Each structure stands twice: as structure tokens, then as C-alpha cells.
mmCIF file of C-alpha atoms in Angstrom:
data_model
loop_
_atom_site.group_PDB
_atom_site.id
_atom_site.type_symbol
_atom_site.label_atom_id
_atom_site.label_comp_id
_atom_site.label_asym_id
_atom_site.label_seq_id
_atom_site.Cartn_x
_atom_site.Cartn_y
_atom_site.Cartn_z
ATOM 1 C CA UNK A 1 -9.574 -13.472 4.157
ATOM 2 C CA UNK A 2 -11.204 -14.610 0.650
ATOM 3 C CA UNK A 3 -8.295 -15.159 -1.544
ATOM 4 C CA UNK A 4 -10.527 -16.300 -4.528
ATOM 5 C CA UNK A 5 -11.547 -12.645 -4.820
ATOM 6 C CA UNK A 6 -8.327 -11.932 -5.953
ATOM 7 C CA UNK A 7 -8.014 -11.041 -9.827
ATOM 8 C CA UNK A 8 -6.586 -14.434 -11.321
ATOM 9 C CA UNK A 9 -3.181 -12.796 -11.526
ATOM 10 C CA UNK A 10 -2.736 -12.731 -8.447
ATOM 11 C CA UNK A 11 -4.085 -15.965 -7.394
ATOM 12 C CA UNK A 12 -1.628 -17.492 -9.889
ATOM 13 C CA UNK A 13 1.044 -15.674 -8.771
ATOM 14 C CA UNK A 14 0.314 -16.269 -4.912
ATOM 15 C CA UNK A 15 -0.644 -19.770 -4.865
ATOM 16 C CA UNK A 16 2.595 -21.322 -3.276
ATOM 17 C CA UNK A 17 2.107 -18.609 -0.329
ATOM 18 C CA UNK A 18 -1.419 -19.054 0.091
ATOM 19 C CA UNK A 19 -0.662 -23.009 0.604
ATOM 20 C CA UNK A 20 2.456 -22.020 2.475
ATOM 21 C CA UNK A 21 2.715 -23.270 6.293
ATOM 22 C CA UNK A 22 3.448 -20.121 7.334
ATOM 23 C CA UNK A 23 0.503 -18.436 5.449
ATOM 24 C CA UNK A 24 -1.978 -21.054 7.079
ATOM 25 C CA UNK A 25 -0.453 -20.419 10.699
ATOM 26 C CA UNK A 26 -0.924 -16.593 9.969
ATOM 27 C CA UNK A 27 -4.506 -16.617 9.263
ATOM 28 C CA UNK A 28 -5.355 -18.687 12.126
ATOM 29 C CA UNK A 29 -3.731 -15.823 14.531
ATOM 30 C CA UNK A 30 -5.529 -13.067 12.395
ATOM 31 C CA UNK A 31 -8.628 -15.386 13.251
ATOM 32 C CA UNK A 32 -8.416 -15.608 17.105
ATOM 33 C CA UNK A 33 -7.530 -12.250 17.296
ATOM 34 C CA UNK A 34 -10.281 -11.347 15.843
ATOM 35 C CA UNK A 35 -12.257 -13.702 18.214
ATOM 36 C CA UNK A 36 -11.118 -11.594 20.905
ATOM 37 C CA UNK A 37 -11.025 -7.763 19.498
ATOM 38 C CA UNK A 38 -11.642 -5.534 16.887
ATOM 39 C CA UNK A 39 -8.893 -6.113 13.980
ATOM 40 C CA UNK A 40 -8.481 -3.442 11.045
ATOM 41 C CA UNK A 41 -9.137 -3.898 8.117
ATOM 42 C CA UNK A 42 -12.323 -5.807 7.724
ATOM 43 C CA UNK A 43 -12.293 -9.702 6.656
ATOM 44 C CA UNK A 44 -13.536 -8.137 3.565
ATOM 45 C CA UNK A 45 -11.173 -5.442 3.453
ATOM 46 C CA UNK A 46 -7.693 -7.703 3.658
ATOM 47 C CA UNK A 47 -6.772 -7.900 -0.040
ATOM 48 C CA UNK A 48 -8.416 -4.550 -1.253
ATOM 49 C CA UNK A 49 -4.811 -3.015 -2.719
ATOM 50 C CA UNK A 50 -4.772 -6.598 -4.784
ATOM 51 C CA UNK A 51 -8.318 -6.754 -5.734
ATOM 52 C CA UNK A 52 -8.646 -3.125 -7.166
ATOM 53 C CA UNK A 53 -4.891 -3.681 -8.799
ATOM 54 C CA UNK A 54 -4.170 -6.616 -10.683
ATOM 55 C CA UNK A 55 -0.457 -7.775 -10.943
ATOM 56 C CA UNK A 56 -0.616 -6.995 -14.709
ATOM 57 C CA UNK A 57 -1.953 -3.392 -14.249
ATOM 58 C CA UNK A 58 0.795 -2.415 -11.574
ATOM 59 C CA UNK A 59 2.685 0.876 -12.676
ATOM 60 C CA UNK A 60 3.041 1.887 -9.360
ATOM 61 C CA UNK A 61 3.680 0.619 -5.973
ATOM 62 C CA UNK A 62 3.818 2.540 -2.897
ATOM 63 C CA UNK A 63 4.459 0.970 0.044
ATOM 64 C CA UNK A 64 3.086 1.813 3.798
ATOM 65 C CA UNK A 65 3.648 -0.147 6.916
ATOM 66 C CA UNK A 66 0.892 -1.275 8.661
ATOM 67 C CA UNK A 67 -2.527 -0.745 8.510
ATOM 68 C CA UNK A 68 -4.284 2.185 10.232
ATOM 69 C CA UNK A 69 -5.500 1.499 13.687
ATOM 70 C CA UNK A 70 -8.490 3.750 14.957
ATOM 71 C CA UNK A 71 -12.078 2.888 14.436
ATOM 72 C CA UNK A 72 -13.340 3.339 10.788
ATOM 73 C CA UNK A 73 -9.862 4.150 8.682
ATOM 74 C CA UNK A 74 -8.191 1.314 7.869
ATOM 75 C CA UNK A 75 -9.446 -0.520 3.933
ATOM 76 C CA UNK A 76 -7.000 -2.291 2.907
ATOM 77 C CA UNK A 77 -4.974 0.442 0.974
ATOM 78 C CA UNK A 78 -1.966 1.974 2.271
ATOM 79 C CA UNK A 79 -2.630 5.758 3.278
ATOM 80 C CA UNK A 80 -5.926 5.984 2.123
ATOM 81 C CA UNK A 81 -9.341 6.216 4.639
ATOM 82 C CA UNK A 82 -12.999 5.703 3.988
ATOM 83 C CA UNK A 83 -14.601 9.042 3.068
ATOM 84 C CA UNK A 84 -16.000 10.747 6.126
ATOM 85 C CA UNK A 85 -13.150 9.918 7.820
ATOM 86 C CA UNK A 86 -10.681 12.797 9.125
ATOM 87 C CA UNK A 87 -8.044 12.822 7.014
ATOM 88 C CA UNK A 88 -4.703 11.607 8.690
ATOM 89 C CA UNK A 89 -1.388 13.409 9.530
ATOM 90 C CA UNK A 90 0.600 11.498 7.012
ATOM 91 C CA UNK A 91 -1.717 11.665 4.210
ATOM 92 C CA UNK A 92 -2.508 15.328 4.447
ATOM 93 C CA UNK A 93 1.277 15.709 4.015
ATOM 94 C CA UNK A 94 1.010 13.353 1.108
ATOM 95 C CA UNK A 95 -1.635 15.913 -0.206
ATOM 96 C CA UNK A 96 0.750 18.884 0.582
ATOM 97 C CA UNK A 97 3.724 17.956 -1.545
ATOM 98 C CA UNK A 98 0.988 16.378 -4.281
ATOM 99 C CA UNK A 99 -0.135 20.090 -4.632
ATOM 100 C CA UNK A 100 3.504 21.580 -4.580
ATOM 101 C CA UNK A 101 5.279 18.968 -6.877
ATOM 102 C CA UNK A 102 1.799 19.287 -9.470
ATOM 103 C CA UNK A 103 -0.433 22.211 -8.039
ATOM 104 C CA UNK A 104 -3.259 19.842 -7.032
ATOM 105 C CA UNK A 105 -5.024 21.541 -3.897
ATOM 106 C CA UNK A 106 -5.528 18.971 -1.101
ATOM 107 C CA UNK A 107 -9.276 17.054 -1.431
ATOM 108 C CA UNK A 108 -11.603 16.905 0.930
ATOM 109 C CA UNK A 109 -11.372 13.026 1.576
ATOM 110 C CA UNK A 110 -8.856 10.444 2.161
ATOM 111 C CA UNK A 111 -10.336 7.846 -0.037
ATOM 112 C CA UNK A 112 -7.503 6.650 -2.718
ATOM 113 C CA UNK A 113 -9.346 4.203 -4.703
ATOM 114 C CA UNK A 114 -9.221 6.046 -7.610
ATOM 115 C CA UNK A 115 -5.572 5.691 -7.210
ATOM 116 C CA UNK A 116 -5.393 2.006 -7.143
ATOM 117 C CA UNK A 117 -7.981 1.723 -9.992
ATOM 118 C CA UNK A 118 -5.222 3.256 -12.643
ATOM 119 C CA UNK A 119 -2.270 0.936 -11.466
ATOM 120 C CA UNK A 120 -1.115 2.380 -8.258
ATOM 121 C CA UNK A 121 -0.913 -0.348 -5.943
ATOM 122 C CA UNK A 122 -1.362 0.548 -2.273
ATOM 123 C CA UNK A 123 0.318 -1.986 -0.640
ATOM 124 C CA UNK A 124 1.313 -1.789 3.583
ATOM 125 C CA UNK A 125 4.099 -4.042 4.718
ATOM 126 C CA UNK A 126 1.635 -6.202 7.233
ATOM 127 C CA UNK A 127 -2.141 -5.905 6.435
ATOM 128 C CA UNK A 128 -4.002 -6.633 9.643
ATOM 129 C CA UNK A 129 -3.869 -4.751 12.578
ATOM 130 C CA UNK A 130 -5.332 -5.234 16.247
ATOM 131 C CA UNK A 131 -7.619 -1.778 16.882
ATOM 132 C CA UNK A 132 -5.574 0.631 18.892
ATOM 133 C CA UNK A 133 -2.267 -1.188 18.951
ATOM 134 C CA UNK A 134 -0.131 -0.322 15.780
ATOM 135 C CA UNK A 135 2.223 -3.122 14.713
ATOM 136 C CA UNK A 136 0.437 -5.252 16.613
ATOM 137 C CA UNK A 137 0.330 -7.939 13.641
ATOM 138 C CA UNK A 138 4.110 -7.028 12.815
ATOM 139 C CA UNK A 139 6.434 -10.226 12.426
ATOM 140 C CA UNK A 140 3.543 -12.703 12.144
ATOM 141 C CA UNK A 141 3.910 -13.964 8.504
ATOM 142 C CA UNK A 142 2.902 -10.711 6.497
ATOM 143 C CA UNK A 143 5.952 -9.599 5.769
ATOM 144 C CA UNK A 144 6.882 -12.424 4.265
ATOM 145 C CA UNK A 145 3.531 -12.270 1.984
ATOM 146 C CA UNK A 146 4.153 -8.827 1.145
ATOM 147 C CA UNK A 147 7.707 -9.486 -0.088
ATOM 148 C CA UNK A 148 6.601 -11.742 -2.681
ATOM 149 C CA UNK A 149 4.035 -9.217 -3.277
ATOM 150 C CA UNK A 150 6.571 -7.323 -4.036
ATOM 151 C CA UNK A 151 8.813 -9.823 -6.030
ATOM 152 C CA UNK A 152 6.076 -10.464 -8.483
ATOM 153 C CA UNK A 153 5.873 -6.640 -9.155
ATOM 154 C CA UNK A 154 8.837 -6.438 -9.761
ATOM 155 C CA UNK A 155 8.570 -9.213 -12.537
ATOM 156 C CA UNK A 156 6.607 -6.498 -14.446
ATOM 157 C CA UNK A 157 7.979 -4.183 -17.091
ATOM 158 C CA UNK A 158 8.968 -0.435 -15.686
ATOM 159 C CA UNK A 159 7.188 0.296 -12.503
ATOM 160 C CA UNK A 160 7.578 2.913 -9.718
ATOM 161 C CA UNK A 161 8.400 1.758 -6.562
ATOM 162 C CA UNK A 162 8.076 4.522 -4.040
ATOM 163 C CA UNK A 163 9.524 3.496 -0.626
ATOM 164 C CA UNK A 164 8.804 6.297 2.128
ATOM 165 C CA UNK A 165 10.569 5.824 5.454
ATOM 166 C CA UNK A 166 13.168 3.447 6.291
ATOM 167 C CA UNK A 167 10.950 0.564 7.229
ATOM 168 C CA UNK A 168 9.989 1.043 3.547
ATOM 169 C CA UNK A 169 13.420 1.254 2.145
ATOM 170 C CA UNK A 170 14.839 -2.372 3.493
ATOM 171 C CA UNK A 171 12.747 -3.694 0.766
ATOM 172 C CA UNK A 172 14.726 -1.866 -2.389
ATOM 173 C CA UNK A 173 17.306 -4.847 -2.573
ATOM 174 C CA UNK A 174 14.127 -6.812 -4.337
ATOM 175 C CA UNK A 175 13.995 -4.117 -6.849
ATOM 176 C CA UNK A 176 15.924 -4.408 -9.763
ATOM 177 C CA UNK A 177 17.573 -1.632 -12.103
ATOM 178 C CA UNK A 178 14.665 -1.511 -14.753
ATOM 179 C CA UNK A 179 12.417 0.319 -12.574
ATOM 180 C CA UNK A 180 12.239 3.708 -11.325
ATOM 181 C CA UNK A 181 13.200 3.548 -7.404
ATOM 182 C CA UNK A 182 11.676 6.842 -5.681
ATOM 183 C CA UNK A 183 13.047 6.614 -1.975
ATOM 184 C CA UNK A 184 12.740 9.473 0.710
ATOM 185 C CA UNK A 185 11.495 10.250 4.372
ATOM 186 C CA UNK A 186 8.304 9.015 5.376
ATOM 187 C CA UNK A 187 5.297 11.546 4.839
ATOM 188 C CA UNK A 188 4.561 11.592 9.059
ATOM 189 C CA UNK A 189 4.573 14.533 10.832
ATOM 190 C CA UNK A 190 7.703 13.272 12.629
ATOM 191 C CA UNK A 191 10.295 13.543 9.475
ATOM 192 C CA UNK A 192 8.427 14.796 6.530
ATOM 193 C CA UNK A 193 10.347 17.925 7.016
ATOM 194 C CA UNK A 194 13.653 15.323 6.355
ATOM 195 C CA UNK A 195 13.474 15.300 2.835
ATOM 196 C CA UNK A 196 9.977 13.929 1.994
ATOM 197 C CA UNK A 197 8.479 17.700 1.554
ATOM 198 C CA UNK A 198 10.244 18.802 -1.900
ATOM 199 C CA UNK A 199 10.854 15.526 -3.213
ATOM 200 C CA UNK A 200 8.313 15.675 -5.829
ATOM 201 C CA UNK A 201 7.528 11.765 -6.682
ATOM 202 C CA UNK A 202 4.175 12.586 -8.784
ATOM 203 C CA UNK A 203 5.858 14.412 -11.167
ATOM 204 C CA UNK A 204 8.954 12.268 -11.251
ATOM 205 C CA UNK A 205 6.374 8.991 -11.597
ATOM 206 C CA UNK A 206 4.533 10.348 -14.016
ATOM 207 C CA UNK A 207 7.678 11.503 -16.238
ATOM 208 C CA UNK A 208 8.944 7.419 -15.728
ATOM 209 C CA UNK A 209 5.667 6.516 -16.978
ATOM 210 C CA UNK A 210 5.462 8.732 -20.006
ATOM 211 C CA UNK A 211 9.485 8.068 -21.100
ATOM 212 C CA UNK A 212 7.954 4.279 -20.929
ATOM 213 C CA UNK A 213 5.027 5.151 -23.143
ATOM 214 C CA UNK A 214 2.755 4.404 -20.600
ATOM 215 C CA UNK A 215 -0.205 6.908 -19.756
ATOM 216 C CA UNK A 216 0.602 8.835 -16.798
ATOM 217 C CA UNK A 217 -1.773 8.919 -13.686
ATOM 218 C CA UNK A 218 -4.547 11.295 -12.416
ATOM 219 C CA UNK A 219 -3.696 12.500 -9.342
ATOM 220 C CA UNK A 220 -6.591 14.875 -8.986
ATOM 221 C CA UNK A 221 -9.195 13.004 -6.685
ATOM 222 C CA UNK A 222 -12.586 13.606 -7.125
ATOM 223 C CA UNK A 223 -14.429 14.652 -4.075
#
């Protein structure tokens, strides 16, 4: 886990974590475990939301819980999947109310970068995952990372925080008043149909971001 690949933002920002007991005694686990198995995402991979979004680019934040856990998905941002990967339950219900709230048709691919290259930062709640064993890297230090994550975003000036499922939604007490809080049911198969599907959040970010004179974002991926 390369932190100096990090835009300088965020190393700033993150310093006192990176030196932080807690932070050393988590990468040592993420380490051995990947000693013994396969852990998703790649080394490489870790830090991808905060590479391809600096802290002073963030308009958006949406926040998943851990990372994907079957061979080849997982990259570091929250939903998204290399291309030539299937595209997964959650996200094709993602793509569903994307093309009812704006009339974008679904894409082909599950690749988001494009996404997190105009200030949507794709941050999960823990970023390492053992392969085949979700939250298996859950209460291990990177929630605690991810919450000051999360703190220093919302140090910025009028971002979208969107908060799907109730995992998701413990973290809006770090989110003060000047931001635009979008908060519904998680995009899985198991309770999209309670109150994610109709809830319109592209629209309703990209309003936020116009009223704030701030250019909206292109939802439409290219395939």
C-alpha cells in the first residue's frame, strides 16, 4: 500500500493516520493475509478512489462498504469493476435508476473511472478484502481511516455525500449542514425496491452542484 502515490492533498491531510499505531498494525494484517491468500484489491489498487480524486477536487462522495470479493472485480473504487468484468447486481441497479432519474441507458461495462476523474470520489468503508469472504477485513483499522477520509471531505466547500444502505448512513453525523446529504436504501438486489429505485440522486447532485456554481457531472460512461 504506496501512500506516496497519493496526490499531495491527501498525503497532507492523512499523515497523522498513516503514522498512526493503528494504521501500522493494519497494514501488517493486510500483509500476512496476503501471505496466505488472495486479497482484493491489488497492492496497487488500495488507494485508487484517492489517487484518481484529490481532496481538493471532491464534489462528490459516495460511499460503499467493502470491497468486492470474486476474482478480477474489485479496484479500489466503490461499485465500479474492471471492464470485461460482468457487471454486478448492485451496480446494474445503480445503472437502472441512473437511466430513470436522467434517461442514460445502462453501459456495457462497470468501469467508473470516469466518475472519479470529475470529483466523484468512490470511497468503500474498509478497502481490502480476503477473496471470497466479504467483510473479511471489517473492524481491522479501516474504518477508522475511512472516517477521516471522510472528515477531511467534509472540510471542503458544498459536496454530495450519498450514503446508500444503513451501514452507509452511521457515518452522516460527520457531515455537516453545508453539504447536500443524499441518503436512501442500498442499490442491492435485497432492498433497492425500499426506496433506492425512484430516489433520483444524479439529478438531485447535479442540481446541488449547479445552485453552487460548480459544473455538474457526466454521467454518461463511455463504453
Amino acid at each position: 500500500m504506496n501512500i506516496h502515490q497519493l496526490p499531495t492533498c491527501w498525503q497532507e491531510a492523512l499523515q497523522d493516520e498513516f503514522a498512526a499505531d493503528y494504521f501500522q498494525t493494519l497494514q501488517q494484517f493486510v500483509n500476512q493475509q496476503r501471505q496466505e491468500a488472495s486479497v482484493f484489491p491489488a497492492e496497487d489498487d488500495v488507494f485508487n478512489a484517492l489517487k484518481l480524486t484529490p481532496l481538493n477536487e471532491v464534489r462528490v462522495l459516495i460511499l460503499g462498504q467493502d470491497p468486492y470479493h470474486d476474482d478480477g472485480q474489485a479496484h479500489g473504487l466503490s461499485f465500479s469493476v474492471q471492464k470485461g468484468i460482468k457487471v454486478p447486481p448492485s451496480l446494474r441497479n445503480i445503472y437502472k435508476e441512473l437511466e430513470t432519474d436522467l434517461g442514460i441507458a445502462p453501459a456495457s461495462h462497470g468501469h467508473l473511472e470516469s466518475w472519479a476523474t470529475q470529483g466523484v470520489l468512490l470511497l468503500n468503508t474498509v478497502l481490502t478484502v480476503r477473496a471470497h469472504e466479504a467483510n473479511s477485513h471489517k473492524k481491522r483499522g479501516w474504518e477508522t481511516f475511512t472516517t477521516k477520509v471522510i472528515e477531511c471531505v467534509n472540510k471542503q466547500a458544498s459536496v454530495a455525500f450519498v450514503l446508500w444502505g444503513k451501514p452507509a448512513q452511521t457515518k452522516s453525523t460527520l457531515i455537516d449542514k453545508r453539504h447536500l446529504l443524499i441518503e436512501s436504501a442500498h442499490p442491492s438486489p435485497l432492498s433497492a425496491r425500499r426506496g433506492f429505485f425512484g430516489s433520483k440522486p444524479f439529478s438531485t447532485i447535479n442540481q446541488f452542484l449547479k445552485a453552487n456554481g460548480q459544473p455538474v457531472i457526466e454521467w454518461q460512461l463511455q463504453e
